[in-house]
PDB file of C-alpha atoms and ligand atoms in Angstrom:
ATOM      1  CA  MET A   1     -13.187  14.773  22.992  1.00  0.00           C
ATOM      2  CA  PRO A   2     -11.753  12.596  25.809  1.00  0.00           C
ATOM      3  CA  THR A   3     -11.724   8.842  25.082  1.00  0.00           C
ATOM      4  CA  ASP A   4     -13.086   6.128  27.383  1.00  0.00           C
ATOM      5  CA  ASP A   5     -10.114   3.762  27.038  1.00  0.00           C
ATOM      6  CA  VAL A   6      -7.204   6.000  27.959  1.00  0.00           C
ATOM      7  CA  ALA A   7      -7.681   8.366  30.865  1.00  0.00           C
ATOM      8  CA  ASP A   8      -6.918  12.032  30.145  1.00  0.00           C
ATOM      9  CA  LEU A   9      -6.354  11.368  26.455  1.00  0.00           C
ATOM     10  CA  VAL A  10      -7.793  13.990  24.165  1.00  0.00           C
ATOM     11  CA  LEU A  11      -8.192  13.517  20.427  1.00  0.00           C
ATOM     12  CA  ARG A  12      -8.433  16.633  18.303  1.00  0.00           C
ATOM     13  CA  PRO A  13      -7.705  17.919  14.793  1.00  0.00           C
ATOM     14  CA  GLY A  14      -4.126  19.100  14.319  1.00  0.00           C
ATOM     15  CA  THR A  15      -3.391  22.681  13.259  1.00  0.00           C
ATOM     16  CA  ALA A  16      -0.441  24.438  11.641  1.00  0.00           C
ATOM     17  CA  GLU A  17       0.749  25.386  15.169  1.00  0.00           C
ATOM     18  CA  ASP A  18       1.231  21.691  15.995  1.00  0.00           C
ATOM     19  CA  ILE A  19       3.369  20.889  13.002  1.00  0.00           C
ATOM     20  CA  GLU A  20       6.816  21.374  14.606  1.00  0.00           C
ATOM     21  CA  GLU A  21       5.898  19.058  17.481  1.00  0.00           C
ATOM     22  CA  ILE A  22       4.418  16.471  15.089  1.00  0.00           C
ATOM     23  CA  ALA A  23       7.617  16.496  13.016  1.00  0.00           C
ATOM     24  CA  GLU A  24       9.727  15.894  16.172  1.00  0.00           C
ATOM     25  CA  LEU A  25       7.428  13.063  17.233  1.00  0.00           C
ATOM     26  CA  PHE A  26       7.769  11.480  13.794  1.00  0.00           C
ATOM     27  CA  LEU A  27      11.585  11.720  13.894  1.00  0.00           C
ATOM     28  CA  ALA A  28      11.844  10.318  17.432  1.00  0.00           C
ATOM     29  CA  THR A  29       9.427   7.480  16.686  1.00  0.00           C
ATOM     30  CA  ARG A  30      11.166   6.458  13.483  1.00  0.00           C
ATOM     31  CA  ARG A  31      14.596   6.540  15.165  1.00  0.00           C
ATOM     32  CA  ASP A  32      13.299   4.315  17.935  1.00  0.00           C
ATOM     33  CA  ALA A  33      11.580   1.907  15.503  1.00  0.00           C
ATOM     34  CA  VAL A  34      14.783   0.797  13.727  1.00  0.00           C
ATOM     35  CA  PRO A  35      15.199  -2.089  12.821  1.00  0.00           C
ATOM     36  CA  GLN A  36      11.441  -2.925  12.824  1.00  0.00           C
ATOM     37  CA  MET A  37      11.197  -0.032  10.372  1.00  0.00           C
ATOM     38  CA  PRO A  38      14.050   1.013   8.054  1.00  0.00           C
ATOM     39  CA  PRO A  39      15.788   4.300   8.912  1.00  0.00           C
ATOM     40  CA  VAL A  40      14.307   7.422   7.300  1.00  0.00           C
ATOM     41  CA  VAL A  41      16.319   8.246   4.185  1.00  0.00           C
ATOM     42  CA  SER A  42      16.113  12.066   4.347  1.00  0.00           C
ATOM     43  CA  ASP A  43      17.981  14.069   6.968  1.00  0.00           C
ATOM     44  CA  ASP A  44      16.035  15.573   9.883  1.00  0.00           C
ATOM     45  CA  GLU A  45      15.996  19.109   8.454  1.00  0.00           C
ATOM     46  CA  LYS A  46      14.473  17.930   5.167  1.00  0.00           C
ATOM     47  CA  ILE A  47      11.781  16.078   7.115  1.00  0.00           C
ATOM     48  CA  ARG A  48      10.945  19.179   9.174  1.00  0.00           C
ATOM     49  CA  THR A  49      10.686  21.188   5.953  1.00  0.00           C
ATOM     50  CA  TRP A  50       8.418  18.532   4.417  1.00  0.00           C
ATOM     51  CA  PHE A  51       6.025  18.761   7.384  1.00  0.00           C
ATOM     52  CA  ARG A  52       6.002  22.580   7.212  1.00  0.00           C
ATOM     53  CA  GLU A  53       5.414  22.672   3.466  1.00  0.00           C
ATOM     54  CA  ASN A  54       2.766  19.947   3.361  1.00  0.00           C
ATOM     55  CA  VAL A  55       0.744  20.830   6.429  1.00  0.00           C
ATOM     56  CA  GLU A  56      -2.096  22.301   4.353  1.00  0.00           C
ATOM     57  CA  SER A  57      -2.591  19.267   2.112  1.00  0.00           C
ATOM     58  CA  GLN A  58      -2.844  16.690   4.919  1.00  0.00           C
ATOM     59  CA  GLU A  59      -5.516  16.077   7.521  1.00  0.00           C
ATOM     60  CA  TYR A  60      -4.001  15.594  10.991  1.00  0.00           C
ATOM     61  CA  TRP A  61      -5.567  14.151  14.121  1.00  0.00           C
ATOM     62  CA  LEU A  62      -3.704  14.328  17.403  1.00  0.00           C
ATOM     63  CA  ALA A  63      -3.758  12.396  20.654  1.00  0.00           C
ATOM     64  CA  GLU A  64      -2.565  14.477  23.580  1.00  0.00           C
ATOM     65  CA  ASP A  65      -2.601  14.781  27.336  1.00  0.00           C
ATOM     66  CA  GLY A  66      -1.027  18.228  27.303  1.00  0.00           C
ATOM     67  CA  ASP A  67       1.868  16.935  25.189  1.00  0.00           C
ATOM     68  CA  ILE A  68       1.274  15.426  21.765  1.00  0.00           C
ATOM     69  CA  LEU A  69       1.513  11.642  22.238  1.00  0.00           C
ATOM     70  CA  GLY A  70       0.594  10.441  18.780  1.00  0.00           C
ATOM     71  CA  TYR A  71      -0.914  11.494  15.497  1.00  0.00           C
ATOM     72  CA  ALA A  72      -2.723  10.206  12.437  1.00  0.00           C
ATOM     73  CA  MET A  73      -2.276  11.842   9.047  1.00  0.00           C
ATOM     74  CA  LEU A  74      -4.951  11.296   6.404  1.00  0.00           C
ATOM     75  CA  ASP A  75      -4.965  12.158   2.723  1.00  0.00           C
ATOM     76  CA  GLY A  76      -8.213  11.218   0.957  1.00  0.00           C
ATOM     77  CA  PRO A  77      -8.712   7.442   1.224  1.00  0.00           C
ATOM     78  CA  TRP A  78      -5.171   6.928   2.613  1.00  0.00           C
ATOM     79  CA  LEU A  79      -3.993   6.808   6.195  1.00  0.00           C
ATOM     80  CA  ASN A  80      -0.521   8.134   5.412  1.00  0.00           C
ATOM     81  CA  ALA A  81       0.821   7.881   8.943  1.00  0.00           C
ATOM     82  CA  LEU A  82      -0.156   6.744  12.404  1.00  0.00           C
ATOM     83  CA  TYR A  83       2.562   7.205  14.992  1.00  0.00           C
ATOM     84  CA  VAL A  84       2.616   6.995  18.772  1.00  0.00           C
ATOM     85  CA  GLY A  85       5.705   8.354  20.562  1.00  0.00           C
ATOM     86  CA  PRO A  86       8.220   5.720  21.744  1.00  0.00           C
ATOM     87  CA  HIS A  87       7.395   6.069  25.452  1.00  0.00           C
ATOM     88  CA  ARG A  88       3.630   5.721  25.125  1.00  0.00           C
ATOM     89  CA  GLN A  89       3.276   2.764  22.780  1.00  0.00           C
ATOM     90  CA  GLY A  90       1.128  -0.147  23.942  1.00  0.00           C
ATOM     91  CA  SER A  91      -1.181   2.027  26.026  1.00  0.00           C
ATOM     92  CA  GLY A  92      -4.203   2.214  23.707  1.00  0.00           C
ATOM     93  CA  ILE A  93      -3.316   5.514  22.027  1.00  0.00           C
ATOM     94  CA  GLY A  94      -2.832   3.927  18.603  1.00  0.00           C
ATOM     95  CA  ALA A  95      -6.168   2.099  18.899  1.00  0.00           C
ATOM     96  CA  ALA A  96      -7.918   5.321  19.918  1.00  0.00           C
ATOM     97  CA  LEU A  97      -6.457   7.126  16.895  1.00  0.00           C
ATOM     98  CA  LEU A  98      -7.360   4.249  14.601  1.00  0.00           C
ATOM     99  CA  ASP A  99     -10.967   4.258  15.857  1.00  0.00           C
ATOM    100  CA  LEU A 100     -11.098   7.959  15.111  1.00  0.00           C
ATOM    101  CA  VAL A 101      -9.756   7.383  11.584  1.00  0.00           C
ATOM    102  CA  LYS A 102     -12.438   4.706  11.031  1.00  0.00           C
ATOM    103  CA  ALA A 103     -15.085   7.204  12.110  1.00  0.00           C
ATOM    104  CA  GLN A 104     -13.626   9.778   9.667  1.00  0.00           C
ATOM    105  CA  ARG A 105     -13.505   7.252   6.798  1.00  0.00           C
ATOM    106  CA  PRO A 106     -16.549   4.970   7.332  1.00  0.00           C
ATOM    107  CA  ASP A 107     -16.310   3.714   3.728  1.00  0.00           C
ATOM    108  CA  GLY A 108     -12.812   2.365   4.298  1.00  0.00           C
ATOM    109  CA  PHE A 109      -9.214   3.437   3.806  1.00  0.00           C
ATOM    110  CA  GLY A 110      -5.820   2.033   2.869  1.00  0.00           C
ATOM    111  CA  LEU A 111      -2.301   2.330   4.246  1.00  0.00           C
ATOM    112  CA  TRP A 112       1.227   1.060   3.576  1.00  0.00           C
ATOM    113  CA  VAL A 113       3.151  -0.740   6.303  1.00  0.00           C
ATOM    114  CA  PHE A 114       6.730  -2.051   6.105  1.00  0.00           C
ATOM    115  CA  ALA A 115       6.800  -5.850   5.926  1.00  0.00           C
ATOM    116  CA  SER A 116       9.443  -5.836   8.679  1.00  0.00           C
ATOM    117  CA  ASN A 117       7.115  -3.990  11.055  1.00  0.00           C
ATOM    118  CA  ASP A 118       5.523  -7.055  12.706  1.00  0.00           C
ATOM    119  CA  ARG A 119       4.202  -5.044  15.602  1.00  0.00           C
ATOM    120  CA  ALA A 120       2.245  -2.635  13.393  1.00  0.00           C
ATOM    121  CA  ARG A 121       1.006  -5.461  11.172  1.00  0.00           C
ATOM    122  CA  SER A 122      -0.419  -7.398  14.079  1.00  0.00           C
ATOM    123  CA  PHE A 123      -1.921  -4.200  15.542  1.00  0.00           C
ATOM    124  CA  TYR A 124      -3.711  -3.524  12.251  1.00  0.00           C
ATOM    125  CA  HIS A 125      -4.818  -7.181  11.966  1.00  0.00           C
ATOM    126  CA  ARG A 126      -6.263  -7.085  15.490  1.00  0.00           C
ATOM    127  CA  ASN A 127      -8.151  -3.972  14.482  1.00  0.00           C
ATOM    128  CA  GLY A 128      -9.809  -5.428  11.397  1.00  0.00           C
ATOM    129  CA  LEU A 129      -7.427  -4.435   8.592  1.00  0.00           C
ATOM    130  CA  ILE A 130      -6.601  -6.840   5.772  1.00  0.00           C
ATOM    131  CA  GLU A 131      -3.288  -7.280   3.891  1.00  0.00           C
ATOM    132  CA  LEU A 132      -3.945  -6.853   0.173  1.00  0.00           C
ATOM    133  CA  GLU A 133      -0.664  -6.399  -1.665  1.00  0.00           C
ATOM    134  CA  HIS A 134       2.991  -7.219  -0.978  1.00  0.00           C
ATOM    135  CA  THR A 135       5.714  -5.276  -2.805  1.00  0.00           C
ATOM    136  CA  ASP A 136       9.475  -5.669  -3.132  1.00  0.00           C
ATOM    137  CA  GLY A 137       9.925  -2.093  -1.866  1.00  0.00           C
ATOM    138  CA  SER A 138      11.012  -0.609  -5.192  1.00  0.00           C
ATOM    139  CA  GLY A 139       8.148   1.914  -4.926  1.00  0.00           C
ATOM    140  CA  ASN A 140       9.106   3.500  -1.569  1.00  0.00           C
ATOM    141  CA  SER A 141      12.033   5.761  -0.738  1.00  0.00           C
ATOM    142  CA  GLU A 142      13.461   3.330   1.844  1.00  0.00           C
ATOM    143  CA  ARG A 143      13.492   0.534  -0.806  1.00  0.00           C
ATOM    144  CA  SER A 144      12.087  -1.787   1.841  1.00  0.00           C
ATOM    145  CA  PRO A 145       9.356  -4.381   1.083  1.00  0.00           C
ATOM    146  CA  ASP A 146       5.972  -3.096   2.143  1.00  0.00           C
ATOM    147  CA  ILE A 147       2.365  -4.177   2.301  1.00  0.00           C
ATOM    148  CA  ARG A 148      -0.846  -2.404   1.365  1.00  0.00           C
ATOM    149  CA  MET A 149      -3.476  -2.950   4.038  1.00  0.00           C
ATOM    150  CA  VAL A 150      -7.069  -1.787   3.986  1.00  0.00           C
ATOM    151  CA  TRP A 151      -9.833  -1.298   6.455  1.00  0.00           C
ATOM    152  CA  PRO A 152     -12.801  -2.316   4.319  1.00  0.00           C
ATOM    153  CA  GLY A 153     -15.232   0.030   6.037  1.00  0.00           C
ATOM    154  CA  GLN A 154     -18.787  -0.547   7.170  1.00  0.00           C
ATOM    155  CA  GLU A 155     -19.714  -2.280   3.885  1.00  0.00           C
ATOM    156  CA  PRO A 156     -16.720  -4.596   3.376  1.00  0.00           C
ATOM    157  CA  LEU A 157     -18.267  -6.566   0.501  1.00  0.00           C
ATOM    158  CA  ALA A 158     -19.005  -3.402  -1.484  1.00  0.00           C
ATOM    159  CA  PHE A 159     -15.573  -1.936  -0.648  1.00  0.00           C
ATOM    160  CA  LEU A 160     -13.654  -5.024  -1.722  1.00  0.00           C
ATOM    161  CA  ARG A 161     -15.797  -5.496  -4.834  1.00  0.00           C
ATOM    162  CA  SER A 162     -15.088  -1.919  -5.878  1.00  0.00           C
ATOM    163  CA  GLN A 163     -11.351  -2.640  -5.466  1.00  0.00           C
ATOM    164  CA  ILE A 164     -11.783  -5.749  -7.638  1.00  0.00           C
ATOM    165  CA  ASP A 165     -13.558  -3.637 -10.273  1.00  0.00           C
ATOM    166  CA  GLU A 166     -10.665  -1.175 -10.271  1.00  0.00           C
ATOM    167  CA  VAL A 167      -8.078  -3.938 -10.704  1.00  0.00           C
ATOM    168  CA  ASP A 168     -10.153  -5.606 -13.434  1.00  0.00           C
ATOM    169  CA  GLY A 169     -10.278  -2.324 -15.338  1.00  0.00           C
ATOM    170  CA  GLU A 170      -6.472  -2.183 -15.316  1.00  0.00           C
ATOM    171  CA  LEU A 171      -6.212  -5.910 -16.077  1.00  0.00           C
ATOM    172  CA  ALA A 172      -8.481  -5.590 -19.126  1.00  0.00           C
ATOM    173  CA  LEU A 173      -6.285  -2.820 -20.562  1.00  0.00           C
ATOM    174  CA  LEU A 174      -3.115  -4.811 -19.863  1.00  0.00           C
ATOM    175  CA  LEU A 175      -4.586  -7.923 -21.482  1.00  0.00           C
ATOM    176  CA  ALA A 176      -5.559  -5.922 -24.564  1.00  0.00           C
ATOM    177  CA  ARG A 177      -1.988  -4.559 -24.747  1.00  0.00           C
ATOM    178  CA  ARG A 178      -0.565  -8.039 -24.374  1.00  0.00           C
ATOM    179  CA  PHE A 179      -2.886  -9.534 -27.008  1.00  0.00           C
ATOM    180  CA  ALA A 180      -1.775  -6.818 -29.468  1.00  0.00           C
ATOM    181  CA  LEU A 181       1.908  -7.588 -28.780  1.00  0.00           C
ATOM    182  CA  THR A 182       1.404 -11.315 -29.303  1.00  0.00           C
ATOM    183  CA  THR A 183      -0.246 -10.533 -32.639  1.00  0.00           C
ATOM    184  CA  ALA A 184       2.613  -8.206 -33.631  1.00  0.00           C
ATOM    185  CA  VAL A 185       5.262 -10.836 -32.805  1.00  0.00           C
ATOM    186  CA  GLN A 186       3.604 -13.386 -35.086  1.00  0.00           C
ATOM    187  CA  GLY A 187       4.459 -11.216 -38.103  1.00  0.00           C
ATOM    188  CA  PHE A 188       8.161 -11.832 -37.412  1.00  0.00           C
ATOM    189  CA  LYS A 189       8.059 -15.586 -36.816  1.00  0.00           C
ATOM    190  CA  GLU A 190       8.777 -18.274 -39.377  1.00  0.00           C
ATOM    191  CA  ASN A 191       6.088 -20.394 -37.805  1.00  0.00           C
ATOM    192  CA  PRO A 192       3.403 -18.065 -36.428  1.00  0.00           C
ATOM    193  CA  GLY A 193       0.208 -18.882 -34.502  1.00  0.00           C
ATOM    194  CA  GLN A 194      -0.610 -21.931 -32.383  1.00  0.00           C
ATOM    195  CA  SER A 195       1.733 -24.221 -34.328  1.00  0.00           C
ATOM    196  CA  GLY A 196       4.694 -21.967 -33.428  1.00  0.00           C
ATOM    197  CA  ARG A 197       4.111 -22.094 -29.683  1.00  0.00           C
ATOM    198  CA  ASP A 198       7.408 -21.941 -27.851  1.00  0.00           C
ATOM    199  CA  ALA A 199       7.293 -23.774 -24.509  1.00  0.00           C
ATOM    200  CA  GLU A 200      10.747 -22.572 -23.475  1.00  0.00           C
ATOM    201  CA  ARG A 201       9.865 -18.904 -24.018  1.00  0.00           C
ATOM    202  CA  GLU A 202       6.574 -19.366 -22.144  1.00  0.00           C
ATOM    203  CA  ALA A 203       8.404 -20.950 -19.184  1.00  0.00           C
ATOM    204  CA  GLU A 204      10.770 -17.945 -19.100  1.00  0.00           C
ATOM    205  CA  ILE A 205       7.794 -15.571 -19.063  1.00  0.00           C
ATOM    206  CA  VAL A 206       6.199 -17.451 -16.164  1.00  0.00           C
ATOM    207  CA  ALA A 207       9.453 -17.539 -14.174  1.00  0.00           C
ATOM    208  CA  ARG A 208       9.898 -13.773 -14.582  1.00  0.00           C
ATOM    209  CA  MET A 209       6.320 -13.121 -13.494  1.00  0.00           C
ATOM    210  CA  ALA A 210       6.699 -15.438 -10.489  1.00  0.00           C
ATOM    211  CA  ALA A 211       9.756 -13.442  -9.397  1.00  0.00           C
ATOM    212  CA  HIS A 212       7.625 -10.259  -9.483  1.00  0.00           C
ATOM    213  CA  ALA A 213       4.740 -11.814  -7.560  1.00  0.00           C
ATOM    214  CA  PRO A 214       6.038 -14.804  -5.574  1.00  0.00           C
ATOM    215  CA  GLY A 215       2.700 -15.193  -3.789  1.00  0.00           C
ATOM    216  CA  LEU A 216       1.006 -16.364  -6.990  1.00  0.00           C
ATOM    217  CA  GLY A 217       3.254 -19.408  -7.470  1.00  0.00           C
ATOM    218  CA  VAL A 218       4.706 -20.847 -10.666  1.00  0.00           C
ATOM    219  CA  ALA A 219       2.001 -23.500 -11.141  1.00  0.00           C
ATOM    220  CA  ALA A 220      -0.947 -21.065 -11.043  1.00  0.00           C
ATOM    221  CA  LEU A 221       0.881 -18.500 -13.194  1.00  0.00           C
ATOM    222  CA  SER A 222       1.738 -21.170 -15.697  1.00  0.00           C
ATOM    223  CA  ARG A 223      -1.942 -22.161 -16.055  1.00  0.00           C
ATOM    224  CA  ILE A 224      -3.026 -18.506 -16.298  1.00  0.00           C
ATOM    225  CA  MET A 225      -0.411 -17.616 -18.916  1.00  0.00           C
ATOM    226  CA  HIS A 226      -1.081 -20.778 -20.900  1.00  0.00           C
ATOM    227  CA  THR A 227      -4.705 -19.614 -21.216  1.00  0.00           C
ATOM    228  CA  VAL A 228      -3.806 -15.964 -21.918  1.00  0.00           C
ATOM    229  CA  ILE A 229      -1.302 -16.886 -24.643  1.00  0.00           C
ATOM    230  CA  GLY A 230      -3.622 -19.532 -26.091  1.00  0.00           C
ATOM    231  CA  GLU A 231      -6.468 -17.009 -26.308  1.00  0.00           C
ATOM    232  CA  SER A 232      -4.168 -14.379 -27.880  1.00  0.00           C
ATOM    233  CA  LEU A 233      -3.028 -16.829 -30.545  1.00  0.00           C
ATOM    234  CA  ASP A 234      -6.641 -17.908 -31.215  1.00  0.00           C
ATOM    235  CA  ALA A 235      -7.566 -14.240 -31.683  1.00  0.00           C
ATOM    236  CA  TYR A 236      -4.572 -13.769 -34.033  1.00  0.00           C
ATOM    237  CA  GLU A 237      -5.614 -16.795 -36.098  1.00  0.00           C
ATOM    238  CA  ARG A 238      -9.250 -15.671 -36.277  1.00  0.00           C
ATOM    239  CA  ASP A 239      -8.252 -12.174 -37.440  1.00  0.00           C
ATOM    240  CA  SER A 240      -5.461 -13.061 -39.868  1.00  0.00           C
TER     241      SER A 240
HETATM  242  O1  LIG B   1       7.562 -14.907 -28.260  1.00  0.00           O
HETATM  243  C1  LIG B   1       6.935 -15.521 -29.134  1.00  0.00           C
HETATM  244  O2  LIG B   1       7.486 -16.304 -29.909  1.00  0.00           O
HETATM  245  C2  LIG B   1       5.481 -15.337 -29.251  1.00  0.00           C
HETATM  246  O3  LIG B   1       4.866 -15.807 -30.184  1.00  0.00           O
HETATM  247  C3  LIG B   1       4.785 -14.577 -28.183  1.00  0.00           C
HETATM  248  C4  LIG B   1       4.203 -15.502 -27.129  1.00  0.00           C
HETATM  249  C5  LIG B   1       3.571 -14.575 -26.063  1.00  0.00           C
HETATM  250  O4  LIG B   1       2.414 -14.202 -26.219  1.00  0.00           O
HETATM  251  O5  LIG B   1       4.292 -14.181 -25.157  1.00  0.00           O
HETATM  252  C6  LIG B   1       3.192 -16.368 -27.764  1.00  0.00           C
HETATM  253  C7  LIG B   1       3.442 -17.657 -28.100  1.00  0.00           C
HETATM  254  C8  LIG B   1       4.693 -18.349 -27.773  1.00  0.00           C
HETATM  255  O6  LIG B   1       4.446 -19.649 -27.314  1.00  0.00           O
HETATM  256  C9  LIG B   1       5.517 -17.584 -26.829  1.00  0.00           C
HETATM  257  C10 LIG B   1       5.271 -16.295 -26.507  1.00  0.00           C
END
């Protein structure tokens, strides 16, 4: 299927026969992207092996004009990779691949992008993706801060509300765990319940949380935790 935007560009599904070339394109692109992106932590041979061994579990789409110029790799609701070779960036190939991914995932998809990769972030912003979560990088192998972005699909309100529902489900379980811990602690305090509230300890809790999620800010976290702790202690007093 030739695209309108980029003459002679063909987009097609990738096959096992393409995997060696895709692996080389990945390695060359990542080498060229330093320092916008951190260097890959595994050596080249390990990366080639990863591509060979995981070809079946990923869905690949290629952009080519005879040579492979770029690729997108999808896994369920995740766009795991979108790379365009170093010499063809800025010529509409990435946008063509992203349009194809949107057509494949009309209900929306997510991806991770390194915070340092300004070029990719602005590309995704221009193409309708939203930044949803900033991390300190402890969850990726490069240990480099990254950002979860989503394309909210053709029904953005429904997509984002379903993400809120998912988070609220986790939040409810965490709150229940926290309430139970607050109750348990009271059994070991000389002065339990509301009258034993410890402002210093609560300030420490807020500071630690703010370090985990700087975007929330100390003031908002302090109000939230004041309410959470107050409600936990009320529940303890009601039940004891
Ligand atoms: O650490 C305590 O002393 C508690 O009672 C627990 C807890 C909390 O829920 O984290 C509750 C009340 C205090 O003001 C401080 C902290």
